[in-house]
Coordinates of C-alpha atoms in Angstrom, one line a residue:
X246 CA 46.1 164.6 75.6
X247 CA 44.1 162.9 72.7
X248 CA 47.0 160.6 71.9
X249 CA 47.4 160.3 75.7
X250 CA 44.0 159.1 75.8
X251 CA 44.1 156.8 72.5
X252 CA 46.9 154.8 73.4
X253 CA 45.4 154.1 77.3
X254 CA 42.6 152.6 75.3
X255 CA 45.2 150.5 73.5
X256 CA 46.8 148.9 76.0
X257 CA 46.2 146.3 78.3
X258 CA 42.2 146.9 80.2
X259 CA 41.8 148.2 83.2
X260 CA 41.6 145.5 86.2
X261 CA 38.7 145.1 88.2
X262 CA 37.6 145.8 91.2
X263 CA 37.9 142.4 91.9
X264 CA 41.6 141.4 90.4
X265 CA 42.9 144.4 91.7
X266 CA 41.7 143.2 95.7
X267 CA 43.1 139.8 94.4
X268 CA 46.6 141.5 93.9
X269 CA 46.3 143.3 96.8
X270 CA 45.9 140.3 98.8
X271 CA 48.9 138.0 96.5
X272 CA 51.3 140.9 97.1
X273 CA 50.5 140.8 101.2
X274 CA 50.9 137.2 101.7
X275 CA 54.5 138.1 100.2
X276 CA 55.1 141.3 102.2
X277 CA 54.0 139.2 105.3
X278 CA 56.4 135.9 104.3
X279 CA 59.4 138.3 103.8
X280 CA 58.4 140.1 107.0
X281 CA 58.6 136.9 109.0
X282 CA 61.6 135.6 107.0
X283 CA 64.1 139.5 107.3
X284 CA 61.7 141.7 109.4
X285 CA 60.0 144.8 108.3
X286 CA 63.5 146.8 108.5
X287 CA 65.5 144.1 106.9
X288 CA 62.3 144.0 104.0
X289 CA 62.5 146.6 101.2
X290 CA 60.0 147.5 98.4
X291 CA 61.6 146.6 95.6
X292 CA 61.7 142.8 97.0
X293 CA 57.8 142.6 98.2
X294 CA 57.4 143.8 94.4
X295 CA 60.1 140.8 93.0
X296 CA 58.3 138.3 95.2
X297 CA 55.0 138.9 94.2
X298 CA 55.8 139.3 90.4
X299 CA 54.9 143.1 90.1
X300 CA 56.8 146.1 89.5
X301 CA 57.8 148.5 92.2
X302 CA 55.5 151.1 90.3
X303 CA 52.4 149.1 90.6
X304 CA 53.5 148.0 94.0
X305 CA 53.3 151.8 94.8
X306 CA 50.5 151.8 93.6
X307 CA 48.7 149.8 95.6
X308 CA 50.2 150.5 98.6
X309 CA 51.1 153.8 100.5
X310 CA 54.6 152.4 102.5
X311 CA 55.6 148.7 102.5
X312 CA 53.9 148.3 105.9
X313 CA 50.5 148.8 104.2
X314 CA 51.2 145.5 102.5
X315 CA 49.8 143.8 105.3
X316 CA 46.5 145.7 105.2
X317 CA 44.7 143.0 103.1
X318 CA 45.2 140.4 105.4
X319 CA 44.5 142.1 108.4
X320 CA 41.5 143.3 106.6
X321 CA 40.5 139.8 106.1
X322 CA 40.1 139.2 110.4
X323 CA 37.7 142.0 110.7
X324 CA 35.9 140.8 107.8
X325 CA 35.5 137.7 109.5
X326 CA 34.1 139.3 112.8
X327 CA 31.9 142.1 110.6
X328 CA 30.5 139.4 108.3
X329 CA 29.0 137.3 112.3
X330 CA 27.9 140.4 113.6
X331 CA 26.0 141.4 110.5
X332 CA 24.1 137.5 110.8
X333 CA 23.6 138.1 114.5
X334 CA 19.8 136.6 114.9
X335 CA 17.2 138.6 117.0
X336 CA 16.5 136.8 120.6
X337 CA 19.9 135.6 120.9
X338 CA 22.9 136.8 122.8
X339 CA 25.5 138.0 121.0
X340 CA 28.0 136.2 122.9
X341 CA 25.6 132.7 122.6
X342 CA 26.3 133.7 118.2
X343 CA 29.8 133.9 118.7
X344 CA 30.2 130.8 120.0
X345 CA 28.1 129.5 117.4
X346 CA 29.6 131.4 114.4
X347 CA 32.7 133.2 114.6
X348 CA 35.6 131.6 113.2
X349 CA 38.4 133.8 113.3
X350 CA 38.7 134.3 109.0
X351 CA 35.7 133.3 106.6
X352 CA 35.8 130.1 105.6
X353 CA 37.3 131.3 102.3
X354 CA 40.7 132.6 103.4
X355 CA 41.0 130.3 106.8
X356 CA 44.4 129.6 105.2
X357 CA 45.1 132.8 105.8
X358 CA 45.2 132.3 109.8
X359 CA 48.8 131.7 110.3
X360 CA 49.9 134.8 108.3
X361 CA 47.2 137.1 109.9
X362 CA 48.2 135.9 113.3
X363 CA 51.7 136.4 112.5
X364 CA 51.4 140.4 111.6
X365 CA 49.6 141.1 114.8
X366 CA 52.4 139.5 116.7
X367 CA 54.7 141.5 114.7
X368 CA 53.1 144.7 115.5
X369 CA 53.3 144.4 118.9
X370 CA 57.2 145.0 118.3
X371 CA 56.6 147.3 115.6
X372 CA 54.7 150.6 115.5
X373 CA 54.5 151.1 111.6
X374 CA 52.5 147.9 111.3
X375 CA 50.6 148.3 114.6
X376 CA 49.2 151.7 113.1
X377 CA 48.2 150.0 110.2
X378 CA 46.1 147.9 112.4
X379 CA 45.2 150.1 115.1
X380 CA 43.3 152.0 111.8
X381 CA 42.1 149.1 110.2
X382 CA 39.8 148.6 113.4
X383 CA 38.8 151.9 113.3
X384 CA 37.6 152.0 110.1
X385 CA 35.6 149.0 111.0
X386 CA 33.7 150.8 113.7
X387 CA 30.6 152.1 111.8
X388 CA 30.1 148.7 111.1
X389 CA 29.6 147.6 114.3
X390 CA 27.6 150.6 115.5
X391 CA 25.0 149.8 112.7
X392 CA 24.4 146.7 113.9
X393 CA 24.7 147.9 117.7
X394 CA 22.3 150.6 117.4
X395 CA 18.7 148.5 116.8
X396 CA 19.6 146.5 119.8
X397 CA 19.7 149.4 121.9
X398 CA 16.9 151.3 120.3
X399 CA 19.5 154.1 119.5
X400 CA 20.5 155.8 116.4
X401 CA 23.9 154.3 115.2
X402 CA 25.6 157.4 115.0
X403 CA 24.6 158.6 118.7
X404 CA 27.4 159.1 121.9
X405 CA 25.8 155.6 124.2
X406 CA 26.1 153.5 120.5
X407 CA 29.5 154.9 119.3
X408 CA 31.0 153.9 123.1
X409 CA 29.7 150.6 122.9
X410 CA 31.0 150.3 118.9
X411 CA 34.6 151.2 120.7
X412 CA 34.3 148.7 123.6
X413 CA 33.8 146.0 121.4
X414 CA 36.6 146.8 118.9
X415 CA 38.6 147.5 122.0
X416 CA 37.9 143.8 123.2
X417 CA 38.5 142.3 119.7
X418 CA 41.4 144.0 119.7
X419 CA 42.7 142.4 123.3
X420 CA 41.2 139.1 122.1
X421 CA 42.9 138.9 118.6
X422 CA 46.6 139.8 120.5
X423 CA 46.0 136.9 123.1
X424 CA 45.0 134.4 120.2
X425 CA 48.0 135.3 118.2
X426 CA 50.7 135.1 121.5
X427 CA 49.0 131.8 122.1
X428 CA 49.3 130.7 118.9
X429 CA 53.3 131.6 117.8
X430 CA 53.8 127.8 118.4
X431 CA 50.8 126.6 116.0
X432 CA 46.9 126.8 115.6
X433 CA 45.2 124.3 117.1
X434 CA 41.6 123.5 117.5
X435 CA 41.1 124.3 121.2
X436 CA 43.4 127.3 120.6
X437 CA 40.7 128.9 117.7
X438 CA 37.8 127.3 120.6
X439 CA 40.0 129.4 123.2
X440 CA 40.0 132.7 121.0
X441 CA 36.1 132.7 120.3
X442 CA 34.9 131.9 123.9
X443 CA 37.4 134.6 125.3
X444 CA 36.0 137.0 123.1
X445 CA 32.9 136.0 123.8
X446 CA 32.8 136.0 127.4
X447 CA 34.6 139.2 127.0
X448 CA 31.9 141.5 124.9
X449 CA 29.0 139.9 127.2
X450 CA 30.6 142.0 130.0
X451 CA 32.2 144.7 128.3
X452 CA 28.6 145.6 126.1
X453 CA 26.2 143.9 128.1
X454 CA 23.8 144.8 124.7
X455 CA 20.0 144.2 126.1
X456 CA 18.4 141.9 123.1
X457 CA 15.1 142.5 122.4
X458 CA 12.8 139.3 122.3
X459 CA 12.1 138.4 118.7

């Protein structure tokens, strides 16, 4: 155990949180290119971990099943919608912010857009990937009943919140499928403009969250 120990310390450190996400996210944009190239059947391990320079071991590692590859990126769309809801101002409309704000991806990973698009058309077709997703946006849900439940005066955890927190990952969801059918021939400026005022119009019927003046 003690020599065990010893020669961990030895060898090379261990990565940071940080390098490790930036793995994460080199070995997805692979997974994703060979998905779109062969398809997730045609796609194997062993050459998501040849085309991102890693070993199958670490790739195993990192990732439960080869369709967890694409969990980074898809991450990276509901961090773009989490990170506009969090700077949602008091005394404005949430859909009046999105119009304003949301862009889809933060501004550092926009070249991301095409990829991410790409794996949600893909898991329409494909049920392994679509779990991925269909988790993903669960996961994201406390998020968004945080920030829902001072609006309504409500504690974030409680039934009224936790509906609306659904409804609105439920409409992102729709919103985020239609943007990436409409764009499988190219992104295009009134294409993104499209996305945001759908989703928009769509969570100022589907919450219709009273704001407070500020």
């Amino acid at each position: 155990m003690e020599q065990d120990q010893l020669a961990a310390r030895r060898g090379r450190p261990p990565a940071t949180d940080q390098q490790r996400r930036r793995q994460r996210l080199a070995i997805s944009r692979e997974a994703v290119r060979l998905f779109r190239a062969h398809g997730v059947t045609g796609t194997s391990g062993a050459q998501i971990a040849l085309a991102a320079g890693v070993s199958e071991r670490t790739l195993w590692r990192l990732f439960r099943t080869k369709e967890s590859c694409v969990e980074p990126l898809l991450t990276e769309a509901l961090d773009g919608f989490r990170a506009v809801l969090r700077s949602w101002p008091r005394g404005v409309e949430l859909a009046e912010h999105l119009q304003a704000a949301y862009t889809f991806l933060p501004e550092d990973s926009r070249t991301d857009t095409d990829a991410v698009l790409a794996v949600v058309r893909m898991s329409r077709d494909d049920p392994a990937l679509r779990a991925v997703w269909l988790v993903l946006q669960e996961r994201a849900e406390p998020t968004f009943a945080e920030v829902l439940g001072p609006r309504t005066g409500l504690p974030a955890d409680s039934p009224e919140v936790l509906v609306l927190a659904a409804t609105m990952n439920a409409a992102l969801r729709v919103a985020t499928d239609d943007f990436a059918r409409s764009a499988a021939e190219g992104i295009t400026p009134s294409r993104v403009e499209g996305h945001r005022r759908w989703l928009a119009e769509a969570l100022r019927t589907a919450t219709r969250v009273s704001v407070p003046p500020s």
